[in-house]
Coordinates of C-alpha atoms in Angstrom, one line a residue:
I1 CA 102.5 138.0 140.2
T2 CA 99.2 139.0 138.6
G3 CA 96.7 136.8 136.8
A4 CA 97.6 138.6 133.6
N5 CA 101.2 137.7 134.0
V6 CA 100.4 134.0 134.7
A7 CA 98.2 134.0 131.6
M8 CA 100.9 135.5 129.4
G9 CA 103.3 132.9 130.7
L10 CA 101.0 130.1 129.8
V11 CA 100.6 131.3 126.1
P12 CA 104.1 129.9 125.0
L13 CA 103.3 126.6 126.8
I14 CA 100.0 126.3 125.0
H15 CA 101.6 127.0 121.7
S16 CA 104.3 124.4 122.4
I17 CA 101.7 121.7 123.2
T18 CA 99.7 122.6 120.1
D19 CA 102.8 122.4 117.9
T20 CA 103.7 119.0 119.4
L21 CA 100.3 117.6 118.8
S22 CA 100.3 118.8 115.2
F23 CA 103.8 117.3 114.7
N24 CA 102.6 114.0 116.1
K25 CA 99.6 113.9 113.7
T26 CA 101.7 114.7 110.7
T27 CA 104.3 112.1 111.7
M28 CA 101.6 109.5 112.1
I29 CA 100.2 110.2 108.7
R30 CA 103.6 110.2 107.1
E31 CA 104.6 106.9 108.7
N32 CA 101.4 105.2 107.5
L33 CA 101.9 106.5 104.0
I34 CA 105.4 105.2 103.9
K35 CA 104.3 101.8 105.1
A36 CA 101.5 101.8 102.5
L37 CA 104.0 102.6 99.7
I38 CA 106.3 99.9 100.8
A39 CA 103.5 97.4 100.9
I40 CA 102.4 98.3 97.4
S41 CA 105.9 98.1 96.0
V42 CA 106.3 94.6 97.6
F43 CA 103.0 93.6 96.1
V44 CA 103.9 94.7 92.6
V45 CA 107.2 92.8 92.7
L46 CA 105.6 89.7 94.1
M47 CA 102.9 89.7 91.4
A48 CA 105.4 90.2 88.6
A49 CA 107.5 87.3 89.9
L50 CA 104.6 84.9 90.4
G51 CA 103.2 85.7 87.0
F52 CA 106.6 85.2 85.3
L53 CA 107.6 82.0 87.1
F54 CA 104.3 80.2 87.6
D55 CA 101.9 81.5 84.9
D56 CA 100.8 78.0 83.8
E57 CA 100.4 76.7 87.3
L58 CA 98.3 79.7 88.3
A59 CA 96.1 79.3 85.3
A60 CA 95.4 75.7 86.2
A61 CA 94.8 76.3 89.9
T62 CA 92.5 79.3 89.3
S63 CA 90.5 77.5 86.7
W64 CA 90.0 74.6 89.2
V65 CA 88.8 77.1 91.9
V66 CA 86.3 78.7 89.5
E67 CA 84.9 75.3 88.4
R68 CA 84.4 74.3 92.1
I69 CA 82.9 77.3 93.7
G70 CA 82.1 79.8 90.9
F71 CA 82.1 83.6 91.2
V72 CA 79.5 83.5 93.9
G73 CA 81.9 81.5 96.0
L74 CA 84.6 84.1 95.5
C75 CA 82.2 86.8 96.7
M76 CA 81.3 84.8 99.8
I77 CA 85.0 84.4 100.6
L78 CA 85.6 88.1 100.2
L79 CA 82.6 89.0 102.3
V80 CA 84.0 86.9 105.2
T81 CA 87.7 87.9 104.8
D82 CA 86.9 91.7 104.6
T83 CA 84.4 91.6 107.4
F84 CA 86.5 89.6 109.9
V85 CA 90.2 89.8 110.7
T86 CA 91.8 87.0 108.7
P87 CA 95.2 86.5 107.1
F88 CA 93.6 85.9 103.7
P89 CA 94.4 88.8 101.3
P90 CA 91.5 89.7 98.8
D91 CA 94.0 90.1 96.0
I92 CA 94.1 86.3 95.7
L93 CA 90.6 86.5 94.3
L94 CA 91.8 89.0 91.7
I95 CA 94.4 86.5 90.7
V96 CA 91.7 83.9 90.2
I97 CA 89.8 86.3 87.9
A98 CA 92.9 87.3 86.0
K99 CA 94.1 83.8 85.4
S100 CA 90.8 82.1 84.7
S101 CA 87.9 82.3 82.2
L102 CA 86.4 85.1 84.3
S103 CA 89.0 87.4 82.8
E104 CA 86.8 87.7 79.6
Q105 CA 84.4 89.8 81.6
W106 CA 86.7 91.1 84.2
P107 CA 85.3 94.7 84.6
F108 CA 82.0 93.3 85.8
Y109 CA 83.5 90.8 88.2
V110 CA 86.0 93.2 89.6
L111 CA 83.3 95.8 90.2
I112 CA 81.2 93.3 92.0
L113 CA 84.1 92.3 94.2
G114 CA 84.7 96.0 95.0
I115 CA 81.1 96.5 96.1
V116 CA 81.2 93.3 98.2
S117 CA 84.4 94.6 99.9
V118 CA 82.7 97.9 100.7
C119 CA 79.7 96.1 102.2
A120 CA 82.1 93.9 104.2
G121 CA 83.9 96.9 105.5
M122 CA 80.7 98.4 106.8
L123 CA 79.8 95.1 108.5
G124 CA 83.3 95.3 110.1
W125 CA 82.6 98.9 111.2
G126 CA 79.3 97.7 112.7
I127 CA 81.1 94.9 114.6
G128 CA 83.6 97.5 115.9
R129 CA 80.8 99.8 117.1
W130 CA 79.2 96.8 118.9
L131 CA 82.5 95.8 120.5
G132 CA 83.1 99.4 121.6
H133 CA 80.3 99.1 124.2
F134 CA 82.0 96.3 126.1
Q135 CA 84.3 97.0 129.0
F136 CA 87.1 94.8 127.8
T137 CA 87.2 96.8 124.6
E138 CA 87.2 100.0 126.5
R139 CA 90.2 98.8 128.5
L140 CA 92.0 97.6 125.4
F141 CA 91.4 100.8 123.4
G142 CA 90.9 103.3 126.2
E143 CA 94.4 104.7 126.2
F144 CA 94.5 104.9 122.5
K145 CA 91.1 106.5 122.3
D146 CA 92.0 109.2 124.9
G147 CA 95.3 110.0 123.2
H148 CA 94.2 110.0 119.5
R149 CA 90.5 110.8 119.6
E150 CA 91.1 114.2 118.0
F151 CA 93.4 112.6 115.4
I152 CA 90.7 110.1 114.4
R153 CA 88.1 112.9 114.2
Q154 CA 90.3 115.1 112.0
Y155 CA 92.0 112.4 109.9
G156 CA 89.6 109.4 110.2
F157 CA 88.6 109.6 106.5
W158 CA 92.2 109.4 105.3
A159 CA 92.9 106.6 107.8
V160 CA 90.2 104.5 106.2
V161 CA 91.4 105.5 102.7
I162 CA 94.9 104.1 103.6
G163 CA 93.3 100.9 104.7
A164 CA 91.1 100.8 101.5
I165 CA 93.8 101.3 98.9
T166 CA 96.8 99.4 100.3
P167 CA 97.5 95.7 100.9
L168 CA 97.1 96.4 104.6
R169 CA 94.2 94.7 106.3
F170 CA 91.0 96.6 105.4
S171 CA 88.9 94.7 108.0
V172 CA 91.3 95.9 110.8
T173 CA 90.8 99.5 109.7
C174 CA 87.0 99.2 109.7
W175 CA 86.9 97.5 113.0
A176 CA 89.1 100.2 114.6
S177 CA 87.0 102.9 113.0
G178 CA 83.9 101.4 114.6
V179 CA 85.6 101.1 118.0
M180 CA 86.8 104.6 117.8
G181 CA 83.4 105.9 117.0
L182 CA 84.0 107.1 113.5
R183 CA 80.8 108.0 111.7
A184 CA 79.3 105.5 109.3
V185 CA 79.0 108.0 106.5
T186 CA 82.7 108.8 106.8
V187 CA 83.7 105.2 106.6
F188 CA 81.3 104.4 103.8
S189 CA 82.5 107.5 101.8
A190 CA 86.1 106.6 102.1
A191 CA 85.5 102.9 101.3
A192 CA 83.2 103.5 98.3
L193 CA 85.4 106.2 96.7
F194 CA 88.7 104.4 97.1
R195 CA 88.1 100.7 97.7
I196 CA 86.4 100.0 94.4
P197 CA 89.0 101.8 92.2
R198 CA 91.7 100.0 94.3
F199 CA 90.3 96.7 93.0
F200 CA 90.5 97.8 89.4
I201 CA 94.1 99.1 89.8
Y202 CA 95.3 96.0 91.6
Y203 CA 93.6 93.8 88.9
W204 CA 95.5 95.7 86.2
I205 CA 98.8 95.2 88.1
I206 CA 98.1 91.5 88.5
A207 CA 97.0 91.0 84.9
S208 CA 100.0 92.8 83.4
A209 CA 102.8 92.4 86.0
S210 CA 104.2 89.2 84.3
Q211 CA 104.9 91.2 81.2
W212 CA 107.2 93.6 83.0
L213 CA 109.9 91.0 83.5

């Protein structure tokens, strides 16, 4: 058996491994997109139901919140919830805007919230980068990093996009991007290009969903 024969025999094996890796990457992207579409559909239905059944109650509650903490308070809440991993969804703040007096100038307020969310995401990325230097983080993410490092490098931008435009936790996406070593410019580009428009789209859904029933 010559070296050439061994090399020729390895070619099909290499192609097989490459095809398997490509299939796994495609499957992972498809699964995440399906989850994102399901989350958006549930969000639309939920907003329509809440707006139809509890419109007056929402108006009273959101007006009370605005009177107590103002728009600056809403920005501070968003900065915390999109920086750290919390169960608080930022879309509640959009409901506050849509159902209160802030709705009179909603484009300005929604834009500011989008910018605050992008800044919070970058803070979360920085936290992830910092945590990535600790041994416990390496043990926690080590196997994932070894198995999916190339996937993150190739599809990291779109992974951040999925976290930016869906109801999924944006802070988790940014933390993971930092731990995985994704470049800051990649995370910022994905967040700035898709997170801010996402706030406008979700506001429109919230403001008009009750009229769909």
